[in-house]
């Protein structure tokens, strides 16, 4: 397939890291609507669009099997992602889904510790750390979400909050695993609010995360970890956020539910 050769996924020449653009659909779209969205996105993208960043899609759990079959049967270049999982392997945990169940669906990325899960469902740093370990134990890659509230930011506590969340989540894990991690810096005040952080905010979040990783594991690990920015990303803001120092991709909520908007973000 010589025609596709030029469109292999390329790492960012500046950093050597592979970019990752993820669509977090949250609790939206049943499996039929999900299939339509993925098909539409697939038709919007051209070969060349896959060269810049890996694309992961994170539908609700009930849609995963349908989207897995669609991606695999049509050989779409999308990685399957989940939004959450429980940390125990199996047992009496009504309503929960385990990491091994996700792995069986060829899920590649699992979002862990999203601020909505921390806030609405009471996930603590300890729970987040256990989930991270569970995802790794099934050879999947966690996308660990960290971010400060507006109040914490205004009190000047952004550094402490971000570094503390990173430390609490990873510190029990060996460096070779941590180096494969994706961390999404999602300032809570920018999620679903239309209030997007500036590229400088995104860069400074990425820098704080890597500073903490350097303290814990050294520069090699810190420079291997990929850092996404998330929070009200749109086709208009995507390009400058992707250019921000230390930012390796985007975690997109609302705009990923619109095939045209998400395709424009990918092309940014
Ligand atoms: P948003 O969500 O793009 O709708 O702000 C981002 C996220 O919560 O991951």
PDB file of C-alpha atoms and ligand atoms in Angstrom:
ATOM      1  CA  UNK A   1       0.000   0.000   0.000  1.00  0.00           C
ATOM      2  CA  UNK A   2       2.537   2.557  -1.161  1.00  0.00           C
ATOM      3  CA  UNK A   3      -0.034   5.353  -1.260  1.00  0.00           C
ATOM      4  CA  UNK A   4      -0.462   5.286   2.498  1.00  0.00           C
ATOM      5  CA  UNK A   5       3.214   5.250   3.312  1.00  0.00           C
ATOM      6  CA  UNK A   6       3.558   8.968   3.816  1.00  0.00           C
ATOM      7  CA  UNK A   7       0.676   8.932   6.258  1.00  0.00           C
ATOM      8  CA  UNK A   8       2.061   6.676   8.914  1.00  0.00           C
ATOM      9  CA  UNK A   9       1.725   8.110  12.364  1.00  0.00           C
ATOM     10  CA  UNK A  10       4.769  10.295  12.991  1.00  0.00           C
ATOM     11  CA  UNK A  11       6.111  11.448  16.333  1.00  0.00           C
ATOM     12  CA  UNK A  12       6.421  15.149  16.989  1.00  0.00           C
ATOM     13  CA  UNK A  13       9.922  15.954  15.650  1.00  0.00           C
ATOM     14  CA  UNK A  14      10.477  18.439  18.491  1.00  0.00           C
ATOM     15  CA  UNK A  15       9.791  15.987  21.314  1.00  0.00           C
ATOM     16  CA  UNK A  16       9.940  12.481  19.856  1.00  0.00           C
ATOM     17  CA  UNK A  17       6.550  11.805  21.444  1.00  0.00           C
ATOM     18  CA  UNK A  18       3.471  10.563  19.594  1.00  0.00           C
ATOM     19  CA  UNK A  19       0.539  12.914  19.832  1.00  0.00           C
ATOM     20  CA  UNK A  20      -2.821  11.620  21.036  1.00  0.00           C
ATOM     21  CA  UNK A  21      -6.171  13.278  20.417  1.00  0.00           C
ATOM     22  CA  UNK A  22      -8.991  11.718  22.418  1.00  0.00           C
ATOM     23  CA  UNK A  23     -12.745  12.136  22.220  1.00  0.00           C
ATOM     24  CA  UNK A  24     -14.471  11.738  25.589  1.00  0.00           C
ATOM     25  CA  UNK A  25     -18.158  11.353  24.827  1.00  0.00           C
ATOM     26  CA  UNK A  26     -19.165  11.188  28.503  1.00  0.00           C
ATOM     27  CA  UNK A  27     -22.750   9.905  29.022  1.00  0.00           C
ATOM     28  CA  UNK A  28     -23.905  10.691  25.499  1.00  0.00           C
ATOM     29  CA  UNK A  29     -25.033   8.587  22.520  1.00  0.00           C
ATOM     30  CA  UNK A  30     -26.541   5.108  22.581  1.00  0.00           C
ATOM     31  CA  UNK A  31     -24.801   2.428  20.532  1.00  0.00           C
ATOM     32  CA  UNK A  32     -26.751   3.219  17.360  1.00  0.00           C
ATOM     33  CA  UNK A  33     -25.967   6.919  17.576  1.00  0.00           C
ATOM     34  CA  UNK A  34     -22.371   6.039  18.406  1.00  0.00           C
ATOM     35  CA  UNK A  35     -22.004   3.953  15.234  1.00  0.00           C
ATOM     36  CA  UNK A  36     -23.328   6.866  13.184  1.00  0.00           C
ATOM     37  CA  UNK A  37     -20.881   9.298  14.723  1.00  0.00           C
ATOM     38  CA  UNK A  38     -17.874   7.041  14.129  1.00  0.00           C
ATOM     39  CA  UNK A  39     -18.890   6.407  10.522  1.00  0.00           C
ATOM     40  CA  UNK A  40     -19.333  10.105   9.934  1.00  0.00           C
ATOM     41  CA  UNK A  41     -15.954  10.905  11.456  1.00  0.00           C
ATOM     42  CA  UNK A  42     -14.321   8.196   9.348  1.00  0.00           C
ATOM     43  CA  UNK A  43     -15.768   9.693   6.176  1.00  0.00           C
ATOM     44  CA  UNK A  44     -14.673  13.193   7.136  1.00  0.00           C
ATOM     45  CA  UNK A  45     -11.036  12.235   7.657  1.00  0.00           C
ATOM     46  CA  UNK A  46      -8.593  11.695   4.843  1.00  0.00           C
ATOM     47  CA  UNK A  47      -5.559   9.434   4.957  1.00  0.00           C
ATOM     48  CA  UNK A  48      -3.259  12.331   5.633  1.00  0.00           C
ATOM     49  CA  UNK A  49      -5.176  13.258   8.797  1.00  0.00           C
ATOM     50  CA  UNK A  50      -3.999  10.127  10.579  1.00  0.00           C
ATOM     51  CA  UNK A  51      -0.326  11.007  10.305  1.00  0.00           C
ATOM     52  CA  UNK A  52      -0.284  13.743  12.907  1.00  0.00           C
ATOM     53  CA  UNK A  53      -1.826  12.130  15.963  1.00  0.00           C
ATOM     54  CA  UNK A  54      -3.252   8.881  17.177  1.00  0.00           C
ATOM     55  CA  UNK A  55      -7.009   9.224  17.650  1.00  0.00           C
ATOM     56  CA  UNK A  56      -8.816   7.525  20.513  1.00  0.00           C
ATOM     57  CA  UNK A  57     -12.585   7.395  20.966  1.00  0.00           C
ATOM     58  CA  UNK A  58     -14.143   6.941  24.410  1.00  0.00           C
ATOM     59  CA  UNK A  59     -17.817   6.008  24.124  1.00  0.00           C
ATOM     60  CA  UNK A  60     -20.028   4.955  27.049  1.00  0.00           C
ATOM     61  CA  UNK A  61     -19.537   1.353  28.162  1.00  0.00           C
ATOM     62  CA  UNK A  62     -22.722   0.102  26.459  1.00  0.00           C
ATOM     63  CA  UNK A  63     -21.356   1.251  23.077  1.00  0.00           C
ATOM     64  CA  UNK A  64     -17.903  -0.298  23.337  1.00  0.00           C
ATOM     65  CA  UNK A  65     -18.667  -3.639  21.708  1.00  0.00           C
ATOM     66  CA  UNK A  66     -20.418  -2.027  18.721  1.00  0.00           C
ATOM     67  CA  UNK A  67     -17.616   0.457  18.179  1.00  0.00           C
ATOM     68  CA  UNK A  68     -14.976  -2.226  18.575  1.00  0.00           C
ATOM     69  CA  UNK A  69     -16.604  -4.321  15.838  1.00  0.00           C
ATOM     70  CA  UNK A  70     -17.010  -1.297  13.562  1.00  0.00           C
ATOM     71  CA  UNK A  71     -13.383  -0.201  13.954  1.00  0.00           C
ATOM     72  CA  UNK A  72     -12.034  -3.710  13.451  1.00  0.00           C
ATOM     73  CA  UNK A  73     -14.262  -4.721  10.548  1.00  0.00           C
ATOM     74  CA  UNK A  74     -13.582  -1.541   8.573  1.00  0.00           C
ATOM     75  CA  UNK A  75      -9.973  -1.277   9.794  1.00  0.00           C
ATOM     76  CA  UNK A  76     -10.520   2.265  10.935  1.00  0.00           C
ATOM     77  CA  UNK A  77      -7.466   3.912  12.416  1.00  0.00           C
ATOM     78  CA  UNK A  78      -9.116   4.749  15.689  1.00  0.00           C
ATOM     79  CA  UNK A  79      -8.025   3.399  19.049  1.00  0.00           C
ATOM     80  CA  UNK A  80     -10.822   2.287  21.307  1.00  0.00           C
ATOM     81  CA  UNK A  81     -11.000   3.971  24.684  1.00  0.00           C
ATOM     82  CA  UNK A  82     -13.111   3.693  27.822  1.00  0.00           C
ATOM     83  CA  UNK A  83     -14.098   6.388  30.306  1.00  0.00           C
ATOM     84  CA  UNK A  84     -13.650   4.482  33.540  1.00  0.00           C
ATOM     85  CA  UNK A  85     -13.304   1.043  35.115  1.00  0.00           C
ATOM     86  CA  UNK A  86     -13.285  -0.485  38.573  1.00  0.00           C
ATOM     87  CA  UNK A  87     -10.036  -1.667  40.133  1.00  0.00           C
ATOM     88  CA  UNK A  88     -11.104  -5.105  41.352  1.00  0.00           C
ATOM     89  CA  UNK A  89     -10.794  -7.950  38.859  1.00  0.00           C
ATOM     90  CA  UNK A  90     -14.270  -9.437  39.458  1.00  0.00           C
ATOM     91  CA  UNK A  91     -16.822 -10.045  42.183  1.00  0.00           C
ATOM     92  CA  UNK A  92     -19.774  -8.502  43.979  1.00  0.00           C
ATOM     93  CA  UNK A  93     -19.459  -4.920  42.711  1.00  0.00           C
ATOM     94  CA  UNK A  94     -22.889  -4.228  41.251  1.00  0.00           C
ATOM     95  CA  UNK A  95     -22.820  -1.894  38.296  1.00  0.00           C
ATOM     96  CA  UNK A  96     -19.062  -1.859  37.794  1.00  0.00           C
ATOM     97  CA  UNK A  97     -16.903  -2.912  34.828  1.00  0.00           C
ATOM     98  CA  UNK A  98     -13.420  -4.364  35.319  1.00  0.00           C
ATOM     99  CA  UNK A  99     -10.228  -3.542  33.468  1.00  0.00           C
ATOM    100  CA  UNK A 100     -10.020  -7.105  32.123  1.00  0.00           C
ATOM    101  CA  UNK A 101     -13.517  -6.777  30.615  1.00  0.00           C
ATOM    102  CA  UNK A 102     -12.348  -3.670  28.780  1.00  0.00           C
ATOM    103  CA  UNK A 103      -9.145  -5.348  27.659  1.00  0.00           C
ATOM    104  CA  UNK A 104     -11.203  -8.169  26.133  1.00  0.00           C
ATOM    105  CA  UNK A 105     -12.870  -5.546  23.906  1.00  0.00           C
ATOM    106  CA  UNK A 106      -9.441  -4.428  22.690  1.00  0.00           C
ATOM    107  CA  UNK A 107      -9.735  -1.190  24.583  1.00  0.00           C
ATOM    108  CA  UNK A 108      -6.413   0.584  24.453  1.00  0.00           C
ATOM    109  CA  UNK A 109      -6.843   3.709  26.572  1.00  0.00           C
ATOM    110  CA  UNK A 110      -8.855   4.139  29.768  1.00  0.00           C
ATOM    111  CA  UNK A 111      -9.579   7.555  31.238  1.00  0.00           C
ATOM    112  CA  UNK A 112      -8.901   7.448  34.979  1.00  0.00           C
ATOM    113  CA  UNK A 113      -9.755  10.064  37.583  1.00  0.00           C
ATOM    114  CA  UNK A 114     -11.723  12.431  35.380  1.00  0.00           C
ATOM    115  CA  UNK A 115     -12.765  15.437  37.460  1.00  0.00           C
ATOM    116  CA  UNK A 116     -16.434  14.522  36.989  1.00  0.00           C
ATOM    117  CA  UNK A 117     -15.736  11.137  38.564  1.00  0.00           C
ATOM    118  CA  UNK A 118     -13.775  12.702  41.379  1.00  0.00           C
ATOM    119  CA  UNK A 119     -16.450  15.322  42.059  1.00  0.00           C
ATOM    120  CA  UNK A 120     -19.762  13.560  41.332  1.00  0.00           C
ATOM    121  CA  UNK A 121     -18.816   9.990  42.236  1.00  0.00           C
ATOM    122  CA  UNK A 122     -16.434  10.770  45.055  1.00  0.00           C
ATOM    123  CA  UNK A 123     -13.313   9.155  43.597  1.00  0.00           C
ATOM    124  CA  UNK A 124     -10.387   9.820  45.884  1.00  0.00           C
ATOM    125  CA  UNK A 125      -6.695   9.864  45.020  1.00  0.00           C
ATOM    126  CA  UNK A 126      -6.438   6.346  46.520  1.00  0.00           C
ATOM    127  CA  UNK A 127      -9.162   5.022  44.241  1.00  0.00           C
ATOM    128  CA  UNK A 128      -7.550   6.714  41.258  1.00  0.00           C
ATOM    129  CA  UNK A 129      -4.189   5.100  42.095  1.00  0.00           C
ATOM    130  CA  UNK A 130      -5.790   1.646  42.305  1.00  0.00           C
ATOM    131  CA  UNK A 131      -7.588   2.121  39.007  1.00  0.00           C
ATOM    132  CA  UNK A 132      -4.364   3.191  37.350  1.00  0.00           C
ATOM    133  CA  UNK A 133      -2.666   0.006  38.517  1.00  0.00           C
ATOM    134  CA  UNK A 134      -5.633  -2.105  37.354  1.00  0.00           C
ATOM    135  CA  UNK A 135      -5.530  -0.579  33.861  1.00  0.00           C
ATOM    136  CA  UNK A 136      -1.781  -1.168  33.594  1.00  0.00           C
ATOM    137  CA  UNK A 137      -2.181  -4.754  34.805  1.00  0.00           C
ATOM    138  CA  UNK A 138      -4.318  -5.444  31.721  1.00  0.00           C
ATOM    139  CA  UNK A 139      -1.734  -3.928  29.350  1.00  0.00           C
ATOM    140  CA  UNK A 140      -3.886  -0.910  28.594  1.00  0.00           C
ATOM    141  CA  UNK A 141      -2.791   2.720  28.877  1.00  0.00           C
ATOM    142  CA  UNK A 142      -4.449   4.984  31.425  1.00  0.00           C
ATOM    143  CA  UNK A 143      -5.205   8.608  30.635  1.00  0.00           C
ATOM    144  CA  UNK A 144      -4.873  10.086  34.105  1.00  0.00           C
ATOM    145  CA  UNK A 145      -6.798  13.342  34.534  1.00  0.00           C
ATOM    146  CA  UNK A 146      -5.558  16.046  36.873  1.00  0.00           C
ATOM    147  CA  UNK A 147      -6.640  19.640  37.276  1.00  0.00           C
ATOM    148  CA  UNK A 148      -7.361  22.430  39.709  1.00  0.00           C
ATOM    149  CA  UNK A 149     -10.671  24.117  40.513  1.00  0.00           C
ATOM    150  CA  UNK A 150     -11.151  27.838  40.017  1.00  0.00           C
ATOM    151  CA  UNK A 151     -10.995  28.347  43.770  1.00  0.00           C
ATOM    152  CA  UNK A 152      -7.701  26.471  44.086  1.00  0.00           C
ATOM    153  CA  UNK A 153      -6.305  28.459  41.210  1.00  0.00           C
ATOM    154  CA  UNK A 154      -7.332  31.784  42.725  1.00  0.00           C
ATOM    155  CA  UNK A 155      -5.769  30.769  46.027  1.00  0.00           C
ATOM    156  CA  UNK A 156      -2.509  30.120  44.186  1.00  0.00           C
ATOM    157  CA  UNK A 157      -2.615  26.387  44.879  1.00  0.00           C
ATOM    158  CA  UNK A 158      -2.475  25.112  41.288  1.00  0.00           C
ATOM    159  CA  UNK A 159       1.084  23.767  41.662  1.00  0.00           C
ATOM    160  CA  UNK A 160       0.311  21.865  44.853  1.00  0.00           C
ATOM    161  CA  UNK A 161      -2.907  20.422  43.505  1.00  0.00           C
ATOM    162  CA  UNK A 162      -1.483  19.208  40.199  1.00  0.00           C
ATOM    163  CA  UNK A 163       1.715  17.836  41.643  1.00  0.00           C
ATOM    164  CA  UNK A 164      -0.168  16.233  44.528  1.00  0.00           C
ATOM    165  CA  UNK A 165      -2.627  14.507  42.202  1.00  0.00           C
ATOM    166  CA  UNK A 166       0.178  13.192  40.018  1.00  0.00           C
ATOM    167  CA  UNK A 167       2.179  11.957  43.008  1.00  0.00           C
ATOM    168  CA  UNK A 168      -0.798  10.270  44.677  1.00  0.00           C
ATOM    169  CA  UNK A 169      -1.763   8.478  41.473  1.00  0.00           C
ATOM    170  CA  UNK A 170       1.604   7.131  40.337  1.00  0.00           C
ATOM    171  CA  UNK A 171       3.916   6.838  43.297  1.00  0.00           C
ATOM    172  CA  UNK A 172       3.341   3.114  43.869  1.00  0.00           C
ATOM    173  CA  UNK A 173       4.104   2.308  40.240  1.00  0.00           C
ATOM    174  CA  UNK A 174       7.470   1.476  38.676  1.00  0.00           C
ATOM    175  CA  UNK A 175       9.050   4.060  36.374  1.00  0.00           C
ATOM    176  CA  UNK A 176       8.947   1.875  33.272  1.00  0.00           C
ATOM    177  CA  UNK A 177       5.139   1.719  33.496  1.00  0.00           C
ATOM    178  CA  UNK A 178       4.777   5.375  34.367  1.00  0.00           C
ATOM    179  CA  UNK A 179       6.766   6.337  31.270  1.00  0.00           C
ATOM    180  CA  UNK A 180       3.949   4.915  29.092  1.00  0.00           C
ATOM    181  CA  UNK A 181       1.252   6.914  30.874  1.00  0.00           C
ATOM    182  CA  UNK A 182      -0.826   9.690  29.356  1.00  0.00           C
ATOM    183  CA  UNK A 183      -1.734  12.540  31.697  1.00  0.00           C
ATOM    184  CA  UNK A 184      -4.497  14.964  30.779  1.00  0.00           C
ATOM    185  CA  UNK A 185      -4.191  18.386  32.321  1.00  0.00           C
ATOM    186  CA  UNK A 186      -7.794  19.510  32.622  1.00  0.00           C
ATOM    187  CA  UNK A 187      -8.302  22.703  34.612  1.00  0.00           C
ATOM    188  CA  UNK A 188     -11.739  22.111  36.109  1.00  0.00           C
ATOM    189  CA  UNK A 189     -12.808  25.689  35.495  1.00  0.00           C
ATOM    190  CA  UNK A 190     -12.346  25.070  31.761  1.00  0.00           C
ATOM    191  CA  UNK A 191     -14.344  21.829  31.467  1.00  0.00           C
ATOM    192  CA  UNK A 192     -17.672  22.204  29.729  1.00  0.00           C
ATOM    193  CA  UNK A 193     -17.702  25.909  30.548  1.00  0.00           C
ATOM    194  CA  UNK A 194     -16.598  27.305  27.221  1.00  0.00           C
ATOM    195  CA  UNK A 195     -13.804  28.978  29.165  1.00  0.00           C
ATOM    196  CA  UNK A 196     -10.692  27.636  27.504  1.00  0.00           C
ATOM    197  CA  UNK A 197      -7.270  27.906  29.086  1.00  0.00           C
ATOM    198  CA  UNK A 198      -4.627  29.826  27.186  1.00  0.00           C
ATOM    199  CA  UNK A 199      -1.729  27.978  25.538  1.00  0.00           C
ATOM    200  CA  UNK A 200       0.450  29.394  28.336  1.00  0.00           C
ATOM    201  CA  UNK A 201      -1.843  27.865  30.974  1.00  0.00           C
ATOM    202  CA  UNK A 202      -1.664  24.525  29.150  1.00  0.00           C
ATOM    203  CA  UNK A 203       2.125  24.744  28.893  1.00  0.00           C
ATOM    204  CA  UNK A 204       2.542  25.579  32.552  1.00  0.00           C
ATOM    205  CA  UNK A 205       0.261  22.695  33.577  1.00  0.00           C
ATOM    206  CA  UNK A 206       2.330  20.317  31.437  1.00  0.00           C
ATOM    207  CA  UNK A 207       5.503  21.684  32.966  1.00  0.00           C
ATOM    208  CA  UNK A 208       4.292  21.198  36.540  1.00  0.00           C
ATOM    209  CA  UNK A 209       3.306  17.616  35.758  1.00  0.00           C
ATOM    210  CA  UNK A 210       6.729  16.863  34.275  1.00  0.00           C
ATOM    211  CA  UNK A 211       8.498  18.568  37.176  1.00  0.00           C
ATOM    212  CA  UNK A 212       6.758  16.239  39.604  1.00  0.00           C
ATOM    213  CA  UNK A 213       7.557  13.205  37.442  1.00  0.00           C
ATOM    214  CA  UNK A 214      11.186  14.301  37.275  1.00  0.00           C
ATOM    215  CA  UNK A 215      11.325  14.477  41.067  1.00  0.00           C
ATOM    216  CA  UNK A 216       9.790  11.019  41.383  1.00  0.00           C
ATOM    217  CA  UNK A 217      11.410   9.145  38.490  1.00  0.00           C
ATOM    218  CA  UNK A 218      13.939  11.352  36.723  1.00  0.00           C
ATOM    219  CA  UNK A 219      13.931  13.153  33.411  1.00  0.00           C
ATOM    220  CA  UNK A 220      13.807  10.067  31.218  1.00  0.00           C
ATOM    221  CA  UNK A 221      10.384   9.091  32.514  1.00  0.00           C
ATOM    222  CA  UNK A 222       9.123  12.685  32.656  1.00  0.00           C
ATOM    223  CA  UNK A 223      10.053  13.251  29.021  1.00  0.00           C
ATOM    224  CA  UNK A 224       8.451  10.009  27.875  1.00  0.00           C
ATOM    225  CA  UNK A 225       5.038  10.672  29.456  1.00  0.00           C
ATOM    226  CA  UNK A 226       2.557  12.288  27.109  1.00  0.00           C
ATOM    227  CA  UNK A 227       0.558  15.228  28.411  1.00  0.00           C
ATOM    228  CA  UNK A 228      -2.770  16.221  26.915  1.00  0.00           C
ATOM    229  CA  UNK A 229      -4.692  19.415  27.495  1.00  0.00           C
ATOM    230  CA  UNK A 230      -8.462  19.187  28.033  1.00  0.00           C
ATOM    231  CA  UNK A 231     -11.258  21.650  28.718  1.00  0.00           C
ATOM    232  CA  UNK A 232     -13.551  23.373  26.178  1.00  0.00           C
ATOM    233  CA  UNK A 233     -11.277  22.606  23.222  1.00  0.00           C
ATOM    234  CA  UNK A 234     -12.819  23.722  19.919  1.00  0.00           C
ATOM    235  CA  UNK A 235     -11.639  23.647  16.290  1.00  0.00           C
ATOM    236  CA  UNK A 236     -10.662  27.287  16.793  1.00  0.00           C
ATOM    237  CA  UNK A 237      -8.464  26.804  19.861  1.00  0.00           C
ATOM    238  CA  UNK A 238      -7.063  23.350  19.051  1.00  0.00           C
ATOM    239  CA  UNK A 239      -4.087  24.421  16.922  1.00  0.00           C
ATOM    240  CA  UNK A 240      -2.596  26.875  19.401  1.00  0.00           C
ATOM    241  CA  UNK A 241      -3.109  24.493  22.321  1.00  0.00           C
ATOM    242  CA  UNK A 242      -1.323  21.737  20.391  1.00  0.00           C
ATOM    243  CA  UNK A 243       1.559  24.128  19.799  1.00  0.00           C
ATOM    244  CA  UNK A 244       1.933  24.852  23.514  1.00  0.00           C
ATOM    245  CA  UNK A 245       5.237  23.737  24.977  1.00  0.00           C
ATOM    246  CA  UNK A 246       5.042  20.231  26.407  1.00  0.00           C
ATOM    247  CA  UNK A 247       1.506  19.512  25.178  1.00  0.00           C
ATOM    248  CA  UNK A 248       1.227  16.244  23.244  1.00  0.00           C
ATOM    249  CA  UNK A 249      -2.449  16.093  22.506  1.00  0.00           C
ATOM    250  CA  UNK A 250      -5.976  16.977  23.501  1.00  0.00           C
ATOM    251  CA  UNK A 251      -8.779  15.414  25.508  1.00  0.00           C
ATOM    252  CA  UNK A 252     -11.937  16.721  23.915  1.00  0.00           C
ATOM    253  CA  UNK A 253     -15.411  16.465  25.450  1.00  0.00           C
ATOM    254  CA  UNK A 254     -18.307  18.373  23.901  1.00  0.00           C
ATOM    255  CA  UNK A 255     -16.684  19.032  20.518  1.00  0.00           C
ATOM    256  CA  UNK A 256     -15.956  15.308  20.023  1.00  0.00           C
ATOM    257  CA  UNK A 257     -19.709  14.636  19.733  1.00  0.00           C
ATOM    258  CA  UNK A 258     -19.772  16.520  16.444  1.00  0.00           C
ATOM    259  CA  UNK A 259     -17.961  14.650  13.655  1.00  0.00           C
ATOM    260  CA  UNK A 260     -17.205  17.798  11.707  1.00  0.00           C
ATOM    261  CA  UNK A 261     -15.842  19.687  14.722  1.00  0.00           C
ATOM    262  CA  UNK A 262     -13.769  16.733  15.921  1.00  0.00           C
ATOM    263  CA  UNK A 263     -12.343  16.193  12.431  1.00  0.00           C
ATOM    264  CA  UNK A 264     -11.336  19.863  12.334  1.00  0.00           C
ATOM    265  CA  UNK A 265      -9.634  19.500  15.691  1.00  0.00           C
ATOM    266  CA  UNK A 266      -7.707  16.475  14.419  1.00  0.00           C
ATOM    267  CA  UNK A 267      -6.608  18.440  11.360  1.00  0.00           C
ATOM    268  CA  UNK A 268      -5.538  21.396  13.478  1.00  0.00           C
TER     269      UNK A 268
HETATM  270  P1  LIG B   1     -15.092  19.622  27.345  1.00  0.00           P
HETATM  271  O1  LIG B   1     -14.717  18.335  28.225  1.00  0.00           O
HETATM  272  O2  LIG B   1     -14.223  19.577  26.118  1.00  0.00           O
HETATM  273  O3  LIG B   1     -16.546  19.456  27.021  1.00  0.00           O
HETATM  274  O4  LIG B   1     -14.811  20.817  28.178  1.00  0.00           O
HETATM  275  C1  LIG B   1     -13.396  17.919  28.361  1.00  0.00           C
HETATM  276  C2  LIG B   1     -13.326  16.761  29.314  1.00  0.00           C
HETATM  277  O5  LIG B   1     -14.026  16.797  30.334  1.00  0.00           O
HETATM  278  O6  LIG B   1     -12.602  15.774  29.090  1.00  0.00           O
END
